[in-house]
XYZ file of C-alpha atoms in Angstrom:
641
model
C 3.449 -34.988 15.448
C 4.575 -31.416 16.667
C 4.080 -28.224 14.811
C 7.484 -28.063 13.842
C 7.621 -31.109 12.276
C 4.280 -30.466 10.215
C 5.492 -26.994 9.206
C 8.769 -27.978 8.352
C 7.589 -30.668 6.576
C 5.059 -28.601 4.672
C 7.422 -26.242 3.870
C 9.781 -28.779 2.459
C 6.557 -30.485 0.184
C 5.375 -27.499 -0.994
C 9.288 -26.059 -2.081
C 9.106 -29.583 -3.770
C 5.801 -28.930 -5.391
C 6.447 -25.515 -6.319
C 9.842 -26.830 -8.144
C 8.252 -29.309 -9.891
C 5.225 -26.782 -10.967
C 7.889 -24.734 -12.512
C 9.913 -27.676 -14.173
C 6.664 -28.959 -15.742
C 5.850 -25.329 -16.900
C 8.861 -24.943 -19.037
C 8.478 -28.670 -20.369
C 5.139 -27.573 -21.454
C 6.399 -24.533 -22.889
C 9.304 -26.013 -24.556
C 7.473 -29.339 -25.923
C 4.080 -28.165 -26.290
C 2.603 -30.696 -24.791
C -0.337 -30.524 -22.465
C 0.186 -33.506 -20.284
C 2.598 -31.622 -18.656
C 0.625 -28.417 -18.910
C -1.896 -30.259 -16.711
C 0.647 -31.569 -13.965
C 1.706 -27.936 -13.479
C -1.838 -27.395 -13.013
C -2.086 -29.814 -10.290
C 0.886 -28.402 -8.811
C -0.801 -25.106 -8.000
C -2.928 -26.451 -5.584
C -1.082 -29.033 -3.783
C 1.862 -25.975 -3.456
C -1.407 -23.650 -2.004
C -2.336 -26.899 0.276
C 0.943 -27.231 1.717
C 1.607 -23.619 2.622
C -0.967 -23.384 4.321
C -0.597 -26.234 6.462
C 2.826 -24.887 7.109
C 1.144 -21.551 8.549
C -1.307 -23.243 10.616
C 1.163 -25.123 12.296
C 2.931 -21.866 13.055
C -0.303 -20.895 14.516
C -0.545 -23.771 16.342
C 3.160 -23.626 17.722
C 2.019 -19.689 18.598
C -1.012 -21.058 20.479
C 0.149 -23.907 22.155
C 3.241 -21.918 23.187
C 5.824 -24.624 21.656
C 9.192 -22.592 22.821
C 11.494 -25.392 21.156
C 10.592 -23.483 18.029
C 13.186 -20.119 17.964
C 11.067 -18.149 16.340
C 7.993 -18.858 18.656
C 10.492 -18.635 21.453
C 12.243 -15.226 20.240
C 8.485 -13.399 19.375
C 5.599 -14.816 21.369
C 5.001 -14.814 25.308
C 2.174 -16.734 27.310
C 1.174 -13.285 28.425
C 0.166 -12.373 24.790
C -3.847 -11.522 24.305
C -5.705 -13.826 21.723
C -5.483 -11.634 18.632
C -1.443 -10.745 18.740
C -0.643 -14.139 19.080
C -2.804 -14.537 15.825
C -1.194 -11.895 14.229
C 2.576 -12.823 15.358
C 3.115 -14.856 12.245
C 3.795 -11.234 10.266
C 5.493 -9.945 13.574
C 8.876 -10.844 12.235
C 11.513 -12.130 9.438
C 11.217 -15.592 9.061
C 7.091 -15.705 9.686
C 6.426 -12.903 7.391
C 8.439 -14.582 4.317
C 5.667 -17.659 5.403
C 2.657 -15.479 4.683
C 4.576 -13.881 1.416
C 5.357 -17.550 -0.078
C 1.009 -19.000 1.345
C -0.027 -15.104 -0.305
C 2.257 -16.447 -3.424
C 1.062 -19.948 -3.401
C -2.287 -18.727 -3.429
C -1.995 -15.704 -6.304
C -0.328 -18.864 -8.551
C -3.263 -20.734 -7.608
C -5.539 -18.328 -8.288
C -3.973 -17.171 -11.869
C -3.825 -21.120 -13.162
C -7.844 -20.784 -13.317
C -7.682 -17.970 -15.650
C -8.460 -18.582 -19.378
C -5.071 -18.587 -21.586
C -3.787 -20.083 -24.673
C -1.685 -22.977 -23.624
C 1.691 -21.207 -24.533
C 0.883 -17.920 -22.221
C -0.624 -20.090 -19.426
C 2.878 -22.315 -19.223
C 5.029 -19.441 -19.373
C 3.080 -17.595 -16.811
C 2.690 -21.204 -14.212
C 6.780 -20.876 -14.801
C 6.910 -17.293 -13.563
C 4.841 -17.656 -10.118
C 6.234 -20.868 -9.709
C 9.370 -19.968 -9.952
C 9.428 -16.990 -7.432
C 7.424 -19.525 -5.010
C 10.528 -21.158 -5.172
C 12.262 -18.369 -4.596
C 10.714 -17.837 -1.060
C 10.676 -21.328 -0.199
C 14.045 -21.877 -0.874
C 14.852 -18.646 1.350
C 12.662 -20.241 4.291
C 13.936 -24.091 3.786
C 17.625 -22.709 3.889
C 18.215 -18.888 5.617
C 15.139 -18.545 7.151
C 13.030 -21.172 8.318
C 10.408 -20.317 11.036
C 10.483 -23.849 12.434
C 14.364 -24.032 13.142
C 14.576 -25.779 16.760
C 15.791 -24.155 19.548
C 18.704 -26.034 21.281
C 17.402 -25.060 24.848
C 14.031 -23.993 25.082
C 13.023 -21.165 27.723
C 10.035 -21.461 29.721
C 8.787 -17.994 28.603
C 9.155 -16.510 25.381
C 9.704 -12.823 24.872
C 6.765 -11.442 23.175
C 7.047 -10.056 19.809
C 7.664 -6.531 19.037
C 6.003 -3.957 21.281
C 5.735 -1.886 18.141
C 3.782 -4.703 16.484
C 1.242 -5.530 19.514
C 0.350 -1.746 20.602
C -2.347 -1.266 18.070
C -4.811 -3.395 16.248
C -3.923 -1.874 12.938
C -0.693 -4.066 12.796
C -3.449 -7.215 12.265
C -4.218 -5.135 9.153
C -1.895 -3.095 7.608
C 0.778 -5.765 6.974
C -1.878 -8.023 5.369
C -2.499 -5.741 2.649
C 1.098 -5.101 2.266
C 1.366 -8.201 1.102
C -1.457 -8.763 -0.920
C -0.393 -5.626 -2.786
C 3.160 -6.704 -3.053
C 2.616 -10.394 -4.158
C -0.200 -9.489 -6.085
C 1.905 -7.608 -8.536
C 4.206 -10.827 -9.111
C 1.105 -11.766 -11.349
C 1.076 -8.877 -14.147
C 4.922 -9.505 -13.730
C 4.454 -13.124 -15.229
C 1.776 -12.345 -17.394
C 4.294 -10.123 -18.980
C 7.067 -12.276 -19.099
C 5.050 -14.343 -21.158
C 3.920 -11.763 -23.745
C 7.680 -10.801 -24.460
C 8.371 -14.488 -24.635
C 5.477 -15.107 -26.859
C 5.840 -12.031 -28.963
C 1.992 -11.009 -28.054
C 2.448 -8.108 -27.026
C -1.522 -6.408 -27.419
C -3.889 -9.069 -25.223
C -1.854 -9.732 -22.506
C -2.504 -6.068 -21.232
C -6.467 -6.612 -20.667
C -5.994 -9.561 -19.070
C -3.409 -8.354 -16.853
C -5.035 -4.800 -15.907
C -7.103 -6.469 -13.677
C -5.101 -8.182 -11.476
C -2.945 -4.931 -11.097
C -5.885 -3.133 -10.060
C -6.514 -5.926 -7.391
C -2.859 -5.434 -5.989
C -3.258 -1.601 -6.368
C -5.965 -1.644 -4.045
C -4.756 -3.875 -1.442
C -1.519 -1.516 -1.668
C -3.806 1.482 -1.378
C -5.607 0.269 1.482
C -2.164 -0.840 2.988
C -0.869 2.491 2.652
C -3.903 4.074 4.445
C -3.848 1.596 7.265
C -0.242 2.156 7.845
C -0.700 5.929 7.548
C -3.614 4.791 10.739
C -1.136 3.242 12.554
C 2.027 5.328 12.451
C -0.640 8.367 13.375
C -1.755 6.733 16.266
C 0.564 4.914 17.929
C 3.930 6.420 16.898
C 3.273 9.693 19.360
C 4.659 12.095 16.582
C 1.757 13.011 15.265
C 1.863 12.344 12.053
C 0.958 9.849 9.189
C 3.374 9.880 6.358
C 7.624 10.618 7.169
C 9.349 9.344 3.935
C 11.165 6.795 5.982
C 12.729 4.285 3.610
C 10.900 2.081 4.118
C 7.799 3.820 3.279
C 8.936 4.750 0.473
C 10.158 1.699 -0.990
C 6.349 0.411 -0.540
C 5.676 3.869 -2.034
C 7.776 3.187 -4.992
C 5.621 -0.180 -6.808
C 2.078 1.839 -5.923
C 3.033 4.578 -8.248
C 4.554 2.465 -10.808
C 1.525 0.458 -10.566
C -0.364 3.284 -11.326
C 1.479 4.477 -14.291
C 0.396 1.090 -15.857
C -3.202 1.538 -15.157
C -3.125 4.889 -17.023
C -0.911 3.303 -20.001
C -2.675 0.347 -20.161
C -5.732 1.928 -20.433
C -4.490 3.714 -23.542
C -3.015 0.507 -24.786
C -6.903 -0.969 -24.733
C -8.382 1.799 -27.109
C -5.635 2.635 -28.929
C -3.338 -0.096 -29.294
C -0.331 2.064 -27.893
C 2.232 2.653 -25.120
C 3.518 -1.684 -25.628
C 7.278 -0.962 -24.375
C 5.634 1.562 -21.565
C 3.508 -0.895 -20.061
C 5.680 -4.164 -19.876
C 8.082 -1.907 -18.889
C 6.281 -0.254 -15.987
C 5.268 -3.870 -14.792
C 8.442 -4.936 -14.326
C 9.331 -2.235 -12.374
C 6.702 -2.590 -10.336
C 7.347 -6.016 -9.793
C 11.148 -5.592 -9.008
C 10.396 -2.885 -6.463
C 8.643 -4.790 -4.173
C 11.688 -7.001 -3.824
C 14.236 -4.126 -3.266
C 11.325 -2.883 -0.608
C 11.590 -6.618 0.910
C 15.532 -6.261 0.718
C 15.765 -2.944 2.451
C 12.880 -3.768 5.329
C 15.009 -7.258 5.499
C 18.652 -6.522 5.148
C 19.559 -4.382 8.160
C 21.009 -1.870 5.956
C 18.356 1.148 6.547
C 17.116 2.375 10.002
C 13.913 1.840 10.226
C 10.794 1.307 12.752
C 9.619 -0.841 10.000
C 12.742 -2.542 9.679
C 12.451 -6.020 10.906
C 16.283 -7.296 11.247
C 19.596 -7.812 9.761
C 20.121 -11.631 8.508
C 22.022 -13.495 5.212
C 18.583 -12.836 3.631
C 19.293 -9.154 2.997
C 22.526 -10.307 -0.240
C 19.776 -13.137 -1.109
C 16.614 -10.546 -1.821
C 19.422 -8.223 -3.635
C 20.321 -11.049 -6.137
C 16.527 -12.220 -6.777
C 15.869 -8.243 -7.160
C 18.882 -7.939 -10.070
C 17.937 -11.343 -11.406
C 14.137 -10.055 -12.112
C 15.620 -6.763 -13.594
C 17.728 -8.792 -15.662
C 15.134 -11.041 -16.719
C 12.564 -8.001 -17.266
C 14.760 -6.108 -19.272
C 16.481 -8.335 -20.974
C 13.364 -9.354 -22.537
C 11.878 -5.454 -23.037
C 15.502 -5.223 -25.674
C 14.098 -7.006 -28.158
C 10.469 -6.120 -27.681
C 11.769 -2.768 -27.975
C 13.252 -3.680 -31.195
C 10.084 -5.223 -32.674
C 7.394 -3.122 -31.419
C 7.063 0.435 -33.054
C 4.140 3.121 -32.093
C 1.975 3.658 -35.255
C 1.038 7.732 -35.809
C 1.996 10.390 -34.068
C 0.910 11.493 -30.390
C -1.211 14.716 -29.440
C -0.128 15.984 -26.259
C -3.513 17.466 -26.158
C -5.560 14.221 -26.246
C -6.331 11.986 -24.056
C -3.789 9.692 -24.571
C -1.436 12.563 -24.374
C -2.891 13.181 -20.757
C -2.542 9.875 -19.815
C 0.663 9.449 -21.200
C 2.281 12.665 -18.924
C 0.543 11.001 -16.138
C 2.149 8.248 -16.471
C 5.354 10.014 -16.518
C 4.706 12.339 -13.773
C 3.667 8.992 -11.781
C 6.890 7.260 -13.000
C 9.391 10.127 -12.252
C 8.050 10.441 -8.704
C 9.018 6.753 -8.145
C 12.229 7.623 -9.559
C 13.006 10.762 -7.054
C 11.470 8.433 -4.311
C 14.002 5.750 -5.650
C 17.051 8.316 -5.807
C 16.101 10.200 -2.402
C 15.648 6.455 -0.598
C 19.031 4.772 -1.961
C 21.376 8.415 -1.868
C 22.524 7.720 1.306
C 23.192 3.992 1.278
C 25.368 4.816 -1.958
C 27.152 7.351 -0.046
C 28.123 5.537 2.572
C 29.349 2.404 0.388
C 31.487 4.484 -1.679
C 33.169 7.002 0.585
C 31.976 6.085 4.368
C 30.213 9.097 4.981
C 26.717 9.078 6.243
C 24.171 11.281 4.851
C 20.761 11.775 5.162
C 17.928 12.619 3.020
C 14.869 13.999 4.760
C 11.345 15.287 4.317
C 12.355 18.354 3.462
C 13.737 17.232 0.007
C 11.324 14.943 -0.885
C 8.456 17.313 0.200
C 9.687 19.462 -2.405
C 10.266 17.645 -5.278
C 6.262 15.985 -4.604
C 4.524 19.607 -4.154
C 4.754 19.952 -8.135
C 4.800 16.463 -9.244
C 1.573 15.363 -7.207
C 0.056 19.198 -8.024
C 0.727 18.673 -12.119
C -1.336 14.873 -11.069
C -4.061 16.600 -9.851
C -4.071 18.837 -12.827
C -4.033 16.334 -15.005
C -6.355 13.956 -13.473
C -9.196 16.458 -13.893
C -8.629 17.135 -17.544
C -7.321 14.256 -18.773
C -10.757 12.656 -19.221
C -12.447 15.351 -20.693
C -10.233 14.939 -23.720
C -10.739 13.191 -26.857
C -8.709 10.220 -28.159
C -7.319 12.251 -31.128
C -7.842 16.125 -31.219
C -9.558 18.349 -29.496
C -12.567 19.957 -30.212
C -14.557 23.114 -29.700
C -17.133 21.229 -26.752
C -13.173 20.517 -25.150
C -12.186 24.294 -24.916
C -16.022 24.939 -23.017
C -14.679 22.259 -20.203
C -11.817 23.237 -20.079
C -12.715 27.201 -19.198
C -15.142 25.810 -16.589
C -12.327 23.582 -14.823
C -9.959 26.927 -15.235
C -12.814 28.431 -13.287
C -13.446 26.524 -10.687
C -9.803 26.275 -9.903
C -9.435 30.406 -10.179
C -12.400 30.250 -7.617
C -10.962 28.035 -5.314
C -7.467 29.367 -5.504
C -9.116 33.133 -4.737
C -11.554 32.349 -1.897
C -8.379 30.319 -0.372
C -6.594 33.507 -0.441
C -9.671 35.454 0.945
C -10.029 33.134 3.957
C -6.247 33.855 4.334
C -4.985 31.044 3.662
C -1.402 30.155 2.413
C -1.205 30.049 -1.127
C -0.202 26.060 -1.239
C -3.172 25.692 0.765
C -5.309 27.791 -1.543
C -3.739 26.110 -4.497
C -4.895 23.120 -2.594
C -8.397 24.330 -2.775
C -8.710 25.188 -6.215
C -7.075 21.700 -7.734
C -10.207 19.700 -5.519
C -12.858 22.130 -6.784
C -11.361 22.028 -10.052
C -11.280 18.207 -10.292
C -15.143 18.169 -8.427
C -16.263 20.268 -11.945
C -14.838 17.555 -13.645
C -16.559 14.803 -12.165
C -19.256 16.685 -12.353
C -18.527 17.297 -16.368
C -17.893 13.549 -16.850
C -21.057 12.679 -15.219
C -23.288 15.029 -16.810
C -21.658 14.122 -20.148
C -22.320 10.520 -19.260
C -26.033 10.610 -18.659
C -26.843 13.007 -21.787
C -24.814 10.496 -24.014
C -26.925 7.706 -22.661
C -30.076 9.692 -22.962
C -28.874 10.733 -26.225
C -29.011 7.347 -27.316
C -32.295 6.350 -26.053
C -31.083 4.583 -22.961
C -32.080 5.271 -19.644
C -29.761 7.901 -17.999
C -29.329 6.345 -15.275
C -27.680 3.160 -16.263
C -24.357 5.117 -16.722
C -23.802 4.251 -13.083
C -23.914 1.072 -13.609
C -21.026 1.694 -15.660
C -18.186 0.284 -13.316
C -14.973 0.888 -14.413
C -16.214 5.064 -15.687
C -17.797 5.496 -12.281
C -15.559 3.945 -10.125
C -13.098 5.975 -11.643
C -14.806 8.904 -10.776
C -14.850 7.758 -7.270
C -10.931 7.023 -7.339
C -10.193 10.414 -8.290
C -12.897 12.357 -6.189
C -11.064 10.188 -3.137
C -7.670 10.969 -4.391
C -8.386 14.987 -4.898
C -9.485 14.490 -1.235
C -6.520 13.320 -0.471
C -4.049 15.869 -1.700
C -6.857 18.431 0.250
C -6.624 16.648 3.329
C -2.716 16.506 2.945
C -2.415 20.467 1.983
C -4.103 21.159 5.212
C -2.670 18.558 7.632
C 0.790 19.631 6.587
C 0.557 23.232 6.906
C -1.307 24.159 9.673
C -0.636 21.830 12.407
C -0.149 23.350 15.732
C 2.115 21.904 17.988
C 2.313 22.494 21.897
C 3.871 20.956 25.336
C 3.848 22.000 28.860
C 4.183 20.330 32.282
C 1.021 20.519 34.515
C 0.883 20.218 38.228
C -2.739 18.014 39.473
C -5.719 20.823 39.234
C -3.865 22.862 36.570
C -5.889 23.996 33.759
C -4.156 24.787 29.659
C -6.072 26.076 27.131
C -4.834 25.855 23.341
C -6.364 26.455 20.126
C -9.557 27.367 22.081
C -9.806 23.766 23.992
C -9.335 24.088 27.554
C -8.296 20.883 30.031
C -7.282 20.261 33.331
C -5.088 17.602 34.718
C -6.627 15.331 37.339
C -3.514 12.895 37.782
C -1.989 9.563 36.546
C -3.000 5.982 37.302
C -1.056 3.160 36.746
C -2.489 0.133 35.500
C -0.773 -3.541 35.503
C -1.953 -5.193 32.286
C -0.246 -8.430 32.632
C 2.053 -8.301 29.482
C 2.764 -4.614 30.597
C 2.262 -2.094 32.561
C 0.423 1.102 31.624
C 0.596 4.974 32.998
C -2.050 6.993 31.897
C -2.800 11.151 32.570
C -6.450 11.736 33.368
C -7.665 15.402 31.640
C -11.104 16.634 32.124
C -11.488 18.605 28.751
C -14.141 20.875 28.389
C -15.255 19.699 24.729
C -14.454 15.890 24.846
C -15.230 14.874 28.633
C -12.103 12.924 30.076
C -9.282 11.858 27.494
C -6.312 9.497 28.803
C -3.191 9.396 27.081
C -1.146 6.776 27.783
C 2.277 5.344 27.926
C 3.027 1.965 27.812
C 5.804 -0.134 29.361
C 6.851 -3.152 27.781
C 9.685 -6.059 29.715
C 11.243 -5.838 26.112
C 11.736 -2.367 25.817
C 13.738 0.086 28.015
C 12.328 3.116 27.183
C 7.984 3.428 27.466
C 5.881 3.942 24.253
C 3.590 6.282 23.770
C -0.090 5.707 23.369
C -1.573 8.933 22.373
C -5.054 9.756 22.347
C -6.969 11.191 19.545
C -10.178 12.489 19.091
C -11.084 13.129 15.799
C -13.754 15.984 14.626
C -14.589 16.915 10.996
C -12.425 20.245 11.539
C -9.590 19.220 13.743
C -7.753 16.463 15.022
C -7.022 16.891 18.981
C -3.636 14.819 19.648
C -3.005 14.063 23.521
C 0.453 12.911 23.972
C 1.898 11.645 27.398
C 5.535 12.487 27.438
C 6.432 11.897 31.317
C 5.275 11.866 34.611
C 5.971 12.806 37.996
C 6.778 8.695 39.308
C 6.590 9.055 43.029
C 3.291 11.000 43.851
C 1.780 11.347 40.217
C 1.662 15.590 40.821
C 2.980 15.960 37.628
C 3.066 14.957 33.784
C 4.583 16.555 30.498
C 2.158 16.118 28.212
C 1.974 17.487 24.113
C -1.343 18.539 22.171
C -1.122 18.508 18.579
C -4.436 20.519 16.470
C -4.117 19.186 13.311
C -6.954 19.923 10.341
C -8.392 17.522 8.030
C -6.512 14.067 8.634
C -10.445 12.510 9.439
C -10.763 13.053 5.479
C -7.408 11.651 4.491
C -9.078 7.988 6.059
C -12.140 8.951 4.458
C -10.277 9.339 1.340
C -8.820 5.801 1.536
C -12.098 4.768 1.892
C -13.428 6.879 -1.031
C -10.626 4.918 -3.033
C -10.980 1.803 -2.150
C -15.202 2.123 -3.011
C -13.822 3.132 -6.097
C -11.703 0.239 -6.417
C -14.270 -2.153 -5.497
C -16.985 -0.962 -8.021
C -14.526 -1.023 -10.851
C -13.048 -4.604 -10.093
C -16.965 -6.082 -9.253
C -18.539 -7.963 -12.221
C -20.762 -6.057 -14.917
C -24.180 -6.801 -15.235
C -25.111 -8.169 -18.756
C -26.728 -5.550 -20.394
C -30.778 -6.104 -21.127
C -31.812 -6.465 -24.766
C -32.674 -3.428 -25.979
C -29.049 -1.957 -25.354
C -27.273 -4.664 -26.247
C -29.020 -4.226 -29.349
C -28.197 -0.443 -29.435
């Protein structure tokens, strides 16, 4: 048997198996009856079994370099090291829709183990199963990975230089994915509460497995920040390109539900919000898939243009329609007991939410503006970071504002204890904002200050309030830490106030310099002196490399590099960074003198702070962690109390 006839047969058992999940889902939903609960059951498994024999015969086609496969043929070479041969699965359209529907196959598994009542656990088998058919349809038909290639080349071309000049790109697209498909599980789970008409449970259950997908998207984000920073040769980490924002667009929706939902817990409100927010969520990562897919943005993250870009549209309007043609009558039905205090927490949460919400709506606007444009009239616009740089300074500042305060506050009204807090915050904020200005700095920087002091007080405030509750109650102190979902919250927001520190700085003091040096010359900027020694070249079998040799006086020797790949024209860049707590020291190789190496153009970018916006991630996804791992059972005494 050859790879291509094991994945193609695996993807055409586990389409079959998926389809047959779903059709015994709705029969169990429709009949109630369990016997056909439990084949849907079985189907989640087998579906899992075969996709995953379909991707490690895609591996194996990759490794035993089977060219009669096109896509193996169009995206791998013999000359490709080990690990981006592993990774070349994701490298393009038709592999990455393989990990999306194993990622899928395995979420569906993974949700038919949860506990349900029969009626929820059909409707949500139907969901997952049906957008695993979805994708396996797409692959079986549009885009199948093991289509055979009519003549078969000796040598393949190699996959995208982009893809295979950093190690990051083994990372960052895997928890894409997991964020993306993870999200197609609240999605279900809330399909089946409108269906149902229980509307309260579903949103515990559910919470969870957002939070699971909102990490992997976090730590997706932060790796892809990584790699644009250090491969890309601009210098940066974050450029609203569409496509970044369309995976931009489900993370804050996604987090809009984790604040609602989180009211919806305690207080039973917010219903309509949180289904609703789901579904968005859910539907945005399909418009992200059509616009990365489709050919109809620019993108370096685009992958290519294909029939698959009209199919992702209508499987992007169908679960909008579906979504919201369900939230109509819940809408209907549902009503908000009681009136809401904007000066509560739920309040707090609430305008979080929205501020959260109406950023992925700008995003959403901003991203599509252009492409609307253009269809309509013909004209081509642009939308660039300018704009959405300023519509984020206040929406992401008003976050931070609210992030700090928001858990200080009561459910219901506010009391005297409140108005103490709250002048402490206002102080540490007026202290930050005024030493900013002091030290000179600008006053979004300063600002910048003051909202991650001001939200340090109130971890601080949360914590102390935390262990003099417990001790209070005759507990030990310090078993408030082993609260997990309190303190890991407190570690999510300490990261994210990083964050929006680490971004105030980055963005508005870079310094930016270039200059061609002749061999011996010395530069000095921002108070780092070097001196270029000359280039080498370097033949590295699947390219060749150039790289400038500076002696710095700080760092020792630092190489910048550019790389030249047979499927590119013009070289890549391969900067060099060396990363301190203050600064970030950005060696760019723009050209060189090719005949005697006397020469090279080279760039230096000082940046502040962007060492603590990976820390931050990090911060983040610790936070994550301790919130998602399992609570201890509490010891006698206080369970008892």
């Amino acid at each position: 048997m050859t790879p291509g006839l094991l994945g193609g047969l695996s993807l055409l058992l586990s389409l079959l198996v998926s389809l047959a999940g779903f059709v015994l889902a709705l029969l169990a939903y429709l009949q109630g009856d369990g016997r056909f609960l439990k084949g849907a059951l079985r189907a989640a498994p087998l579906a899992l079994a075969f996709a995953a024999l379909a991707f490690l015969a895609l591996e194996w086609a990759l490794l035993t370099h089977d060219f009669t496969l096109r896509y193996v043929a169009q995206h791998h070479s013999t000359k490709d090291p080990l690990w981006v041969v592993l990774v070349t699965p994701w490298a393009a359209l038709e592999g990455s829709i393989l990990l999306w529907g194993l990622l899928q196959t395995l979420y569906t598994y993974l949700a038919s183990r949860a506990r349900l009542d029969p009626w929820r656990r059909s409707l949500v088998l139907a969901t997952l199963f049906g957008v695993q058919v979805f994708f396996f349809g797409v692959m079986a038909t549009i885009a199948n990975p093991f289509e055979a290639m009519p003549n078969p080349p000796s040598e393949g071309m190699g996959p995208n230089p982009l893809l295979q000049n950093h190690w990051m790109m083994a990372v960052h697209p895997v928890l894409m994915y997991l964020g993306f498909v993870g999200l197609s599980v609240p999605f279900a789970h809330a399909v089946a509460a409108m269906l149902t008409r229980r509307y309260q449970t579903w949103v515990a259950e559910t919470r969870w497995w957002t939070l699971i997908a909102w990490g992997f998207l976090t730590a997706g984000k932060v790796a892809g920040g990584w790699w644009s920073y250090e491969v890309l040769g601009w210098g940066g980490y974050w450029a609203w390109d569409p496509v970044e924002n369309a995976s931009f667009i489900p993370w804050l929706l996604a987090t809009a539900f984790l604040h609602t939902a989180f009211v919806q817990e305690a207080r039973g409100r917010f219903r309509v919000w949180n289904l609703a927010f789901v579904t968005l969520a859910f539907a945005s990562t399909v418009l992200g898939t059509f616009l990365t897919r489709s050919g109809v943005i620019q993108s370096v993250h685009a992958f290519a243009e294909g029939p698959v870009g009209p199919v992702f549209l209508g499987f992007f309007l169908l679960v909008l329609a579906l979504g919201f043609g369900l939230l109509s009558r819940v809408g209907r039905e549902v009503g908000e007991e009681g009136g809401l205090r904007l000066f509560s927490r739920e309040g707090a949460l609430l305008l979080g939410a929205f501020f959260f919400a109406g950023w992925a709506l700008v995003v959403v606007l901003g991203t599509l503006y252009p492409l609307l444009v253009e269809a309509f009239t013909g004209a081509k616009v642009s939308v660039g970071a300018p704009f959405f740089n300023q519509v984020s300074l206040p929406l992401g500042a008003g976050i931070l504002l609210l992030m700090g305060v928001g858990p200080l506050l009561p459910w219901r009204r506010a009391g005297r204890e409140v108005l103490r807090n709250l002048a402490v915050l206002l102080l540490a904020l007026a202290v930050g904002f005024l030493a900013g200005l002091l030290r000179g700095y600008t006053l979004g920087a300063s600002l910048a200050v003051g909202l991650f002091l001001y939200n340090l007080a109130a971890v601080a405030l949360l914590t102390w309030e935390g262990l003099q509750a417990r001790r209070r109650a005759g507990l030990s102190p310090w078993g408030f830490f082993g609260q997990r979902r309190r303190v890991g919250s407190l570690v999510v927001h300490l990261g994210v106030a990083l964050a929006g520190l680490a971004i105030a700085f980055s963005q508005t003091y870079r310094l930016e310099s270039e200059k061609t040096l002749y061999r011996g010359q010395a530069w000095e900027v921002a108070g780092l002196r070097m001196e270029f020694q000359g280039v080498r070249a370097l033949d590295e079998g699947r390219r060749f490399a150039v790289e400038a040799l500076l002696q710095t006086d700080r760092f020792g020797e630092v190489r910048p590099r550019l790389h030249f790949y047979p499927q590119m024209n013009a070289p890549l860049a391969y900067p060099r960074v060396v990363y301190t707590l203050g600064n970030d020291y950005y060696f760019v190789l723009m050209d060189f003198d090719r005949e005697k190496g006397e020469w090279a153009s080279l760039r230096l970018i000082v940046t502040p702070m962007v060492l603590w916006l990976w820390v931050a991630g990090g911060v983040v996804a610790l936070g994550t962690l301790y919130i998602l791992w399992p609570e201890a059972r509490p010891r006698t005494r206080e369970a008892v109390a």
